[in-house]
Amino acid sequence: MSMIAFMAYKVNFFLIIIGPALVFFFIKYNLWSAIYSLKEGIQIQGYDFSEMINYQVWVLIVSLLSQGFFSSQLAEDIRLGRISSYLIYPFQFWQFHLASFLGFQTIQMAVAGFTILILFGSDLVQVPTWEILTSGLVMSFVVGLIWFSFQFLIGLSAFWLEETWVLRVILITVTQFLSGSILPLEFFPLWAKDLLSMTPFPYMTHVPVKIFMGAYEGSLPILVGILLLWLGIISLVCGLMWRSGLKRYSAAGM
Amino acid sequence: MVIECHGLTKEFRTYKKQPGFLGTLKSFFVREQILNRAVDHFDLLLEPGALVGLLGPNGAGKTTLMKMLTGIIVPSSGKMKVLGFTPSERKLQFRRKIALVMGQKNQLWWDIPAMDSFLLLQKYYEIADGDFKKRVGFLSEMLDVEKVLHIHVRKLSLGERMKLELMASLLHEPEVIFLDEPTIGLDLVAQKNIRDFLRVYQEERQTTILLTSHYMADVEALCSRIVLILGGKKRFDDSITKFSQILGREKFVTFTFERGVDQTSEIWKSHDPKWKFEGRQVELRIPEERLRELSATILNQYPVVDFHTEKMPIERVMSTLISNPHLL
């Protein structure tokens, strides 16, 4: 049902789902082109121009695969008392939203798959092996779950806040900067990298990108374990917020 | 007992804000809190198979009570059990056994035919295919909506939508149904169709139903018991007959005459006459024990062309009590 809803309006679909990631990629492509054209053959923090573009292409793919979902509908439904029907149906509220997210992810997978095929035909990206591609896709899916739980958490804040879009903007901005979406994490000082490794942010973009590039040196099972741990922590916070929020819920407008 | 509430209370906290920019600025630092007790120490006992009318004016607390009984909102204090469950725990087994129909709120998906929504509800409630087909057939025939099952909901009339909403909430055969103004906004024929359906359905299945409605015709046709809520408090809980007699055991009788009659006659004086059409119609308040004798006298002595007792005494009782709650 959510897949049908997402695709119901073609312009909206393009603007919301594909547009921002593509625009962001072209801005970064032009920016890095300008920087690298200053001096021929230059390497910055170990990245030459083609490696940087390769990195940024995979950032685009990872963001399409894992960071496209937004919870604005949930926040609005809570504020306007529209979640009441779902409180009566015999399933858990998060299950409904997870199903909606999975529907959305299916579309995103198709969009990302199409984008990957086009990019493989260009010289912008190095084509990975099937094994690397599969690892990257699995990792991106788990990252997508973390992104969904962050979004769900922000949506739940509507039990307390009138407007939640500010939180969403903060999450997007902070994630893009701290996850290596704008600058690869090699550009950060060592102490900042150490500090970041204790947060979920590096796993949101930098690590999956490195996996797609075949440059990740750590153990994949341990990585999945860390991601699941973060997923568990955020889900726990969501559970507490849900229980506490429901006590405040007045089902206004019903 | 199917529903059991003791001292059920719900308080809402709101904040007062002065108008204008200065008011907004002031409320940023100092906010005056207002505590609104929507439901106040409410007790209620409902036996299996009861069909009870929950009455009260707007803002009396009816919907808040419904929300608490269905587990949508959490009570501030008090105890309540519905089918042995505590609604605010929102256990899945509990949710499978109840239904809430809101006349002012859609649960059917607007952009798809009702049948698609029903199929989704079949999955939600895990209804076996055979049972589902049987129930859809039975309910759609009873509600006369077979022809509109496959039409987009947004293209249907309000009456058809309401019937389909009812159908959607009955597919899982709930043991308790909460009906919040199910006939609101419907024309007289559609109201009657919904009422007739509910009466037959309830008689056949003995489902427990708690109904709120501002239409006394709904209440009179369906409910044998009335619970009146005013200002969040329960003010009456007894049979509909006793409710209609709250203001005294009197009948309101209207006589229409062929021509204007003498309004100064002694016969009218002790019965609070309300004259209309220059003495050609009068409404009298007559004690029940004097009804036969006085009616016979008037029929014999005056050129009566029509007379009738009031159609819905509970409507008069309701409107009197809403404006004068101290009478209770």
XYZ file of C-alpha atoms in Angstrom:
582
model
C 0.000 0.000 0.000
C 2.790 2.441 0.909
C 4.573 1.664 -2.380
C 1.437 2.648 -4.291
C 1.128 5.796 -2.201
C 4.771 6.792 -2.737
C 4.511 6.361 -6.512
C 1.037 7.908 -6.887
C 2.377 11.302 -7.912
C 5.265 11.088 -10.348
C 6.642 14.625 -9.858
C 6.502 14.254 -6.077
C 8.202 10.887 -6.372
C 11.083 12.404 -8.347
C 11.354 15.513 -6.170
C 11.272 13.719 -2.836
C 12.965 10.420 -3.535
C 15.513 10.925 -6.301
C 15.903 14.686 -6.666
C 17.815 15.700 -3.525
C 20.419 12.927 -3.785
C 21.108 13.687 -7.469
C 21.320 17.460 -6.928
C 23.644 16.939 -3.962
C 25.856 14.659 -6.091
C 26.182 17.160 -8.932
C 27.043 19.979 -6.523
C 29.783 17.832 -4.995
C 31.013 16.705 -8.459
C 31.417 20.316 -9.572
C 32.996 21.345 -6.282
C 35.620 18.581 -6.331
C 36.257 19.169 -10.065
C 37.027 22.808 -9.255
C 39.284 21.882 -6.329
C 41.265 19.229 -8.225
C 41.634 21.444 -11.321
C 43.712 23.877 -9.251
C 46.724 21.591 -9.527
C 47.063 18.684 -11.932
C 47.662 15.233 -10.455
C 47.052 16.453 -6.908
C 46.140 13.982 -4.125
C 44.151 15.141 -1.088
C 44.327 12.895 1.984
C 45.175 9.963 -0.287
C 42.355 10.638 -2.781
C 43.074 11.637 -6.365
C 40.228 13.114 -8.448
C 38.919 9.812 -9.855
C 38.996 8.183 -6.391
C 37.140 11.140 -4.912
C 34.451 10.942 -7.606
C 34.288 7.172 -7.147
C 33.768 7.837 -3.393
C 31.065 10.437 -4.091
C 29.241 8.152 -6.539
C 29.012 5.476 -3.876
C 27.860 8.141 -1.383
C 25.018 8.837 -3.813
C 24.158 5.128 -4.041
C 24.317 4.623 -0.261
C 22.142 7.683 0.359
C 19.594 6.392 -2.177
C 19.683 2.950 -0.600
C 19.536 3.921 3.028
C 18.738 7.553 3.742
C 15.708 8.489 1.691
C 12.946 7.753 4.218
C 11.328 10.620 6.141
C 8.917 10.521 9.050
C 7.035 13.780 8.434
C 3.767 11.856 7.942
C 4.123 10.143 11.333
C 4.694 13.462 13.112
C 1.683 15.023 11.423
C -0.500 12.005 12.189
C 0.426 12.209 15.878
C -0.164 15.963 16.048
C -3.541 15.776 14.320
C -4.689 12.682 16.238
C -4.743 10.498 13.148
C -2.932 7.550 14.704
C -6.053 6.582 16.655
C -7.266 4.050 14.067
C -3.893 2.341 14.144
C -4.036 2.062 17.930
C -7.132 -0.108 17.584
C -5.907 -2.431 14.842
C -4.394 -5.690 16.126
C -0.790 -4.995 15.243
C 1.943 -2.851 16.725
C 2.251 0.681 15.453
C 5.955 0.321 14.625
C 5.170 -2.755 12.531
C 2.924 -0.647 10.332
C 5.623 1.973 9.852
C 8.320 -0.632 9.310
C 6.164 -2.174 6.570
C 5.753 1.277 5.061
C 9.527 1.756 5.201
C 10.128 -1.631 3.539
C 7.734 -0.654 0.755
C 9.658 2.561 0.324
C 12.981 0.687 0.395
C 11.819 -1.605 -2.398
C 11.304 1.434 -4.627
C 14.629 2.885 -3.473
C 16.397 -0.381 -4.340
C 14.969 -0.198 -7.857
C 15.989 3.466 -8.223
C 19.486 2.764 -6.828
C 19.819 -0.334 -9.040
C 18.931 1.727 -12.107
C 21.409 4.445 -11.062
C 24.167 1.837 -10.475
C 23.610 0.350 -13.958
C 23.888 3.778 -15.594
C 27.001 4.656 -13.581
C 28.652 1.303 -14.388
C 28.430 2.352 -18.038
C 30.331 5.569 -17.280
C 33.939 5.950 -16.188
C 32.905 7.627 -12.925
C 32.913 4.461 -10.868
C 34.961 1.283 -10.547
C 32.704 -1.758 -11.046
C 32.910 -3.927 -7.891
C 32.793 -7.723 -7.740
C 29.457 -9.463 -7.039
C 30.666 -10.351 -3.553
C 31.518 -6.720 -2.733
C 28.275 -5.473 -4.288
C 26.224 -7.926 -2.219
C 28.078 -6.993 1.015
C 27.499 -3.307 0.288
C 23.807 -3.821 -0.415
C 23.286 -5.834 2.790
C 25.145 -3.216 4.801
C 23.145 -0.406 3.203
C 19.907 -2.183 4.121
C 20.954 -2.434 7.781
C 22.021 1.242 7.679
C 18.588 1.979 6.167
C 16.998 0.349 9.226
C 19.050 2.600 11.515
C 18.041 5.642 9.442
C 14.399 4.528 9.669
C 14.634 4.171 13.455
C 16.194 7.664 13.713
C 13.334 9.013 11.604
C 10.766 7.109 13.672
C 12.305 8.583 16.828
C 12.007 12.109 15.413
C 8.427 11.380 14.323
C 7.602 10.287 17.882
C 8.892 13.591 19.237
C 5.616 15.051 17.868
C 4.044 13.819 21.131
C 5.930 16.699 22.767
C 6.690 19.149 19.955
C 4.410 21.110 17.653
C 6.914 21.024 14.781
C 9.497 18.321 14.169
C 10.957 19.422 10.825
C 13.766 21.310 12.588
C 14.910 18.047 14.168
C 14.820 16.331 10.784
C 16.932 19.079 9.204
C 19.416 18.851 12.102
C 19.611 15.051 11.722
C 20.207 15.278 7.965
C 22.847 18.019 8.281
C 24.700 16.383 11.173
C 24.553 12.957 9.507
C 25.836 14.267 6.194
C 28.774 15.977 7.847
C 29.691 13.338 10.438
C 29.049 10.259 8.310
C 31.535 11.204 5.600
C 28.913 12.140 3.073
C 30.436 15.557 2.355
C 34.073 14.840 3.177
C 35.570 11.344 3.481
C 36.391 10.668 7.145
C 40.121 10.553 6.264
C 39.876 14.354 6.112
C 38.985 14.498 9.832
C 41.691 14.729 12.552
C 42.476 11.454 14.318
C 40.865 12.467 17.629
C 37.624 13.348 15.774
C 37.670 9.994 13.954
C 38.183 8.181 17.271
C 35.325 10.116 18.804
C 33.061 9.454 15.825
C 33.766 5.730 15.928
C 31.826 5.667 19.224
C 28.723 7.005 17.440
C 26.629 5.409 14.673
C 27.514 8.169 12.161
C 30.587 6.657 10.385
C 28.497 3.542 9.693
C 25.794 5.584 7.989
C 27.852 6.481 4.881
C 31.641 6.179 5.131
C 31.801 2.501 6.026
C 29.240 1.247 3.419
C 30.969 3.403 0.775
C 34.307 1.847 1.678
C 32.709 -1.602 1.384
C 31.366 -0.786 -2.103
C 34.816 0.537 -3.045
C 36.383 -2.733 -1.822
C 38.499 -0.720 0.613
C 36.973 -1.788 3.948
C 39.499 -3.678 6.010
C 37.463 -4.627 9.089
C 35.392 -7.744 9.747
C 31.927 -7.646 8.190
C 30.196 -9.830 10.836
C 31.566 -7.552 13.602
C 30.371 -4.543 11.626
C 26.858 -5.992 11.326
C 26.984 -6.701 15.080
C 27.860 -3.046 15.839
C 25.080 -1.810 13.555
C 22.543 -4.144 15.168
C 23.667 -2.899 18.586
C 23.011 0.701 17.510
C 19.696 -0.383 16.020
C 18.802 -2.005 19.348
C 19.722 1.135 21.321
C 17.715 3.475 19.076
C 14.759 1.058 19.030
C 14.845 0.931 22.830
C 14.727 4.732 23.021
C 11.843 4.672 20.491
C 9.985 2.143 22.676
C 10.393 4.332 25.774
C 9.316 7.428 23.850
C 6.269 5.612 22.442
C 5.112 4.445 25.871
C 5.685 7.844 27.423
C 4.187 9.699 24.440
C 1.010 7.621 24.452
C 0.318 8.814 28.008
C 0.265 12.357 26.624
C -1.691 11.521 23.473
C -5.128 13.114 23.477
C -6.310 11.937 20.029
C -7.174 15.547 19.237
C -9.689 16.134 16.496
C -11.422 12.816 17.024
C -19.322 -7.747 33.089
C -18.112 -6.741 29.646
C -17.258 -3.183 30.680
C -16.367 -2.235 34.214
C -15.173 1.257 35.192
C -14.621 2.644 38.650
C -13.635 6.236 39.330
C -12.411 6.696 35.777
C -10.905 10.158 35.368
C -9.129 11.924 32.528
C -7.488 15.307 32.874
C -6.011 17.335 30.026
C -3.437 20.036 30.583
C -3.615 23.041 28.307
C -2.033 26.473 28.396
C -3.631 29.872 28.152
C -2.167 32.294 25.634
C -3.002 35.974 25.291
C -3.716 37.103 21.716
C -1.165 38.872 19.503
C 2.603 38.992 19.288
C 3.060 40.273 22.847
C 0.939 37.412 24.108
C 3.120 34.949 22.198
C 6.262 36.527 23.655
C 4.820 36.484 27.158
C 3.700 32.872 26.874
C 7.259 31.980 25.917
C 8.342 32.817 29.489
C 5.201 32.504 31.612
C 2.359 30.195 30.731
C -0.839 29.858 32.659
C -1.751 26.217 32.912
C -5.363 25.084 32.710
C -6.372 21.672 33.989
C -9.476 20.373 32.272
C -11.134 17.315 33.788
C -12.900 15.812 30.766
C -14.112 12.713 32.616
C -14.585 12.847 36.354
C -14.771 9.718 38.544
C -16.970 7.833 36.117
C -18.437 4.448 37.071
C -19.978 2.134 34.488
C -21.033 -1.496 34.372
C -22.157 -3.123 31.129
C -23.423 -6.693 30.894
C -22.885 -8.900 27.845
C -25.342 -8.123 25.054
C -26.277 -4.696 26.408
C -26.991 -1.868 23.980
C -26.512 1.307 25.955
C -26.856 4.909 24.843
C -24.203 7.278 26.187
C -25.747 10.720 26.021
C -24.497 14.197 26.716
C -23.971 17.564 25.032
C -20.815 18.448 23.080
C -17.795 18.503 25.374
C -19.498 16.419 28.061
C -16.795 13.735 27.917
C -18.492 11.038 25.802
C -15.752 10.734 23.190
C -13.005 10.943 25.819
C -14.705 8.050 27.605
C -14.879 6.090 24.332
C -11.189 6.793 23.690
C -10.297 5.448 27.132
C -12.480 2.361 26.755
C -10.850 1.517 23.425
C -7.310 2.104 24.722
C -6.588 5.089 22.466
C -5.845 7.343 25.422
C -4.630 6.521 28.901
C -6.814 7.480 31.913
C -5.360 9.860 34.510
C -6.770 7.715 37.309
C -9.382 5.096 38.086
C -9.832 1.469 37.145
C -11.355 -0.039 34.039
C -11.708 -3.433 32.434
C -13.171 -4.211 29.032
C -13.676 -7.944 28.334
C -11.295 -8.565 31.248
C -8.503 -6.487 29.657
C -7.114 -3.148 30.736
C -7.625 -1.121 27.516
C -4.620 1.174 27.993
C -2.322 -1.894 27.903
C -3.560 -2.319 24.311
C -3.022 -6.069 24.197
C -3.469 -7.528 20.709
C -6.108 -10.037 21.937
C -8.109 -7.085 23.294
C -7.883 -5.177 20.027
C -9.134 -8.215 18.114
C -12.318 -8.202 20.191
C -13.399 -4.586 19.915
C -14.432 -2.163 17.189
C -14.770 1.588 17.143
C -16.912 3.334 14.552
C -16.644 7.090 14.412
C -19.215 8.907 12.334
C -16.844 11.830 11.872
C -13.720 9.863 11.033
C -12.937 7.485 8.186
C -11.064 4.275 8.687
C -11.538 3.144 5.081
C -8.788 4.225 2.716
C -10.188 7.068 0.648
C -8.461 6.372 -2.682
C -9.248 2.681 -3.084
C -12.494 0.659 -3.266
C -13.883 -0.557 0.064
C -13.246 -4.162 -0.939
C -9.491 -3.490 -1.051
C -9.681 -2.033 2.464
C -11.638 -5.090 3.593
C -8.965 -7.389 2.159
C -6.350 -5.450 4.114
C -8.475 -5.715 7.258
C -8.757 -9.461 6.607
C -4.972 -9.645 6.842
C -4.856 -7.370 9.913
C -7.375 -9.494 11.797
C -6.196 -12.802 10.286
C -9.691 -13.785 9.124
C -9.834 -17.113 7.263
C -10.801 -16.808 3.568
C -14.043 -18.785 3.982
C -15.194 -16.729 6.988
C -14.225 -13.501 5.243
C -16.273 -14.281 2.122
C -19.240 -15.346 4.244
C -19.119 -12.189 6.369
C -18.663 -9.836 3.409
C -21.614 -11.520 1.693
C -23.833 -11.388 4.791
C -23.014 -7.812 5.776
C -23.101 -6.341 2.265
C -26.500 -7.927 1.664
C -27.856 -6.719 4.981
C -26.567 -3.200 4.406
C -27.473 -3.268 0.706
C -24.008 -2.220 -0.474
C -23.119 -5.101 -2.802
C -23.055 -2.766 -5.805
C -20.624 -0.243 -4.296
C -17.989 -2.592 -2.861
C -15.713 -2.119 -5.861
C -16.098 1.632 -6.319
C -13.499 4.093 -4.964
C -14.655 5.204 -1.514
C -14.221 8.907 -2.316
C -16.875 8.601 -5.028
C -19.588 7.267 -2.710
C -22.306 9.141 -0.830
C -21.962 9.765 2.905
C -24.655 7.166 3.622
C -22.916 4.501 1.543
C -19.576 5.334 3.143
C -21.043 5.014 6.628
C -22.499 1.610 5.792
C -19.107 0.493 4.513
C -17.405 1.903 7.625
C -19.776 -0.178 9.730
C -19.036 -3.216 7.601
C -15.296 -2.683 7.987
C -15.605 -2.603 11.755
C -17.736 -5.750 11.920
C -15.696 -8.033 9.648
C -13.734 -9.435 12.590
C -16.966 -10.012 14.560
C -16.075 -7.879 17.596
C -17.538 -8.697 20.973
C -17.893 -5.031 21.909
C -18.671 -2.214 19.498
C -18.197 1.447 20.338
C -20.338 3.586 18.065
C -19.551 7.268 18.217
C -22.308 9.167 16.410
C -22.708 6.644 13.588
C -25.572 8.540 11.931
C -24.136 12.050 12.063
C -24.730 14.039 8.886
C -26.887 11.361 7.266
C -30.299 12.015 5.750
C -33.395 10.567 7.438
C -33.573 7.468 5.226
C -29.863 6.683 5.644
C -30.180 7.186 9.429
C -33.090 4.760 9.531
C -31.194 2.183 7.420
C -28.218 2.288 9.790
C -30.498 2.053 12.841
C -32.439 -0.880 11.386
C -29.224 -2.679 10.562
C -27.787 -2.144 14.033
C -30.977 -3.339 15.710
C -31.156 -6.562 13.680
C -27.402 -7.205 13.979
C -27.441 -6.709 17.739
C -30.552 -8.842 18.251
C -29.054 -11.687 16.207
C -25.562 -11.633 17.687
C -26.116 -10.157 21.137
C -23.030 -8.001 20.681
C -22.424 -5.456 23.428
C -22.780 -1.947 22.018
C -22.081 1.440 23.570
C -23.593 4.154 21.391
C -23.287 7.907 21.463
C -25.582 10.023 19.336
C -27.135 13.450 19.324
C -30.117 12.016 17.464
C -32.643 10.870 20.014
C -34.333 8.793 17.314
C -31.217 6.566 17.298
C -31.308 6.196 21.035
C -35.050 5.566 21.227
C -34.914 2.960 18.453
C -31.905 1.068 19.768
C -31.189 1.540 23.460
C -33.050 0.178 26.422
C -30.661 1.858 28.847
C -29.294 5.383 28.944
C -26.202 6.748 30.631
C -26.114 10.523 30.799
C -22.808 12.345 31.156
C -22.707 16.056 31.952
C -19.474 17.944 32.621
C -17.552 14.666 32.700
C -19.703 13.215 35.477
C -22.300 10.481 35.288
C -25.673 12.029 36.087
C -28.088 9.270 35.114
C -27.864 5.534 34.478
C -31.130 3.668 34.086
C -33.811 2.557 31.638
C -34.988 4.778 28.801
C -38.501 4.732 30.337
C -37.214 6.204 33.580
C -35.180 8.738 31.622
C -38.287 9.977 29.819
C -39.964 10.418 33.213
C -37.193 12.411 34.870
C -39.149 15.632 34.570
C -42.326 14.054 35.936
C -44.900 11.545 34.797
C -46.599 13.917 32.433
C -47.607 13.679 28.791
C -47.329 16.504 26.320
C -50.448 16.419 24.135
C -51.145 18.677 21.178
C -54.749 19.339 20.056
C -55.550 20.978 16.719
C -59.005 22.571 16.294
C -61.124 23.320 13.262
C -61.232 26.995 14.309
C -59.854 29.201 17.066
C -61.280 28.260 20.495
C -61.763 30.165 23.766
C -58.329 30.338 25.375
C -59.636 31.678 28.688
C -61.566 28.516 29.594
C -60.751 26.940 32.978
C -59.970 23.560 31.343
C -56.641 24.780 30.001
C -55.370 26.781 32.935
C -53.819 24.056 35.077
C -52.054 22.394 32.129
C -49.512 25.015 31.086
C -51.080 25.701 27.640
C -48.904 26.796 24.724
C -51.168 28.322 22.076
C -50.407 28.571 18.364
C -52.197 29.716 15.201
C -54.608 32.107 16.968
C -56.117 29.496 19.203
C -56.321 26.737 16.605
C -53.647 24.598 18.270
C -52.634 24.038 21.884
C -49.983 21.934 23.613
C -50.904 20.794 27.120
C -48.928 19.150 29.908
C -51.229 16.506 31.365
C -50.496 14.208 34.309
C -50.543 10.580 33.110
C -53.445 9.619 35.402
C -55.657 12.384 33.974
C -54.802 11.775 30.297
C -57.840 9.663 29.341
C -60.428 11.730 31.173
C -59.138 15.147 30.088
C -58.607 14.083 26.446
C -62.160 12.714 26.311
C -63.534 15.996 27.697
C -61.648 18.100 25.162
C -62.643 15.804 22.291
C -66.305 16.085 23.335
C -66.415 19.808 23.981
C -64.184 21.250 21.237
C -63.967 20.874 17.427
C -60.827 18.726 17.486
C -59.506 17.716 14.040
C -56.239 16.144 15.221
C -54.408 15.302 18.426
C -51.198 13.524 19.339
C -48.831 12.969 22.222
C -45.222 14.025 21.692
C -43.199 11.666 19.518
C -39.945 11.636 21.492
C -40.225 12.573 25.135
C -36.522 11.838 25.653
C -35.601 14.627 23.239
C -37.436 17.127 25.454
C -35.849 15.622 28.569
C -32.387 15.858 27.004
C -32.723 19.460 25.893
C -34.189 20.459 29.276
C -31.394 18.731 31.185
C -28.640 20.166 28.990
C -29.865 23.699 29.714
C -30.823 22.959 33.338
C -28.492 20.269 34.724
C -29.520 21.247 38.272
C -32.879 19.508 37.675
C -31.171 16.150 38.142
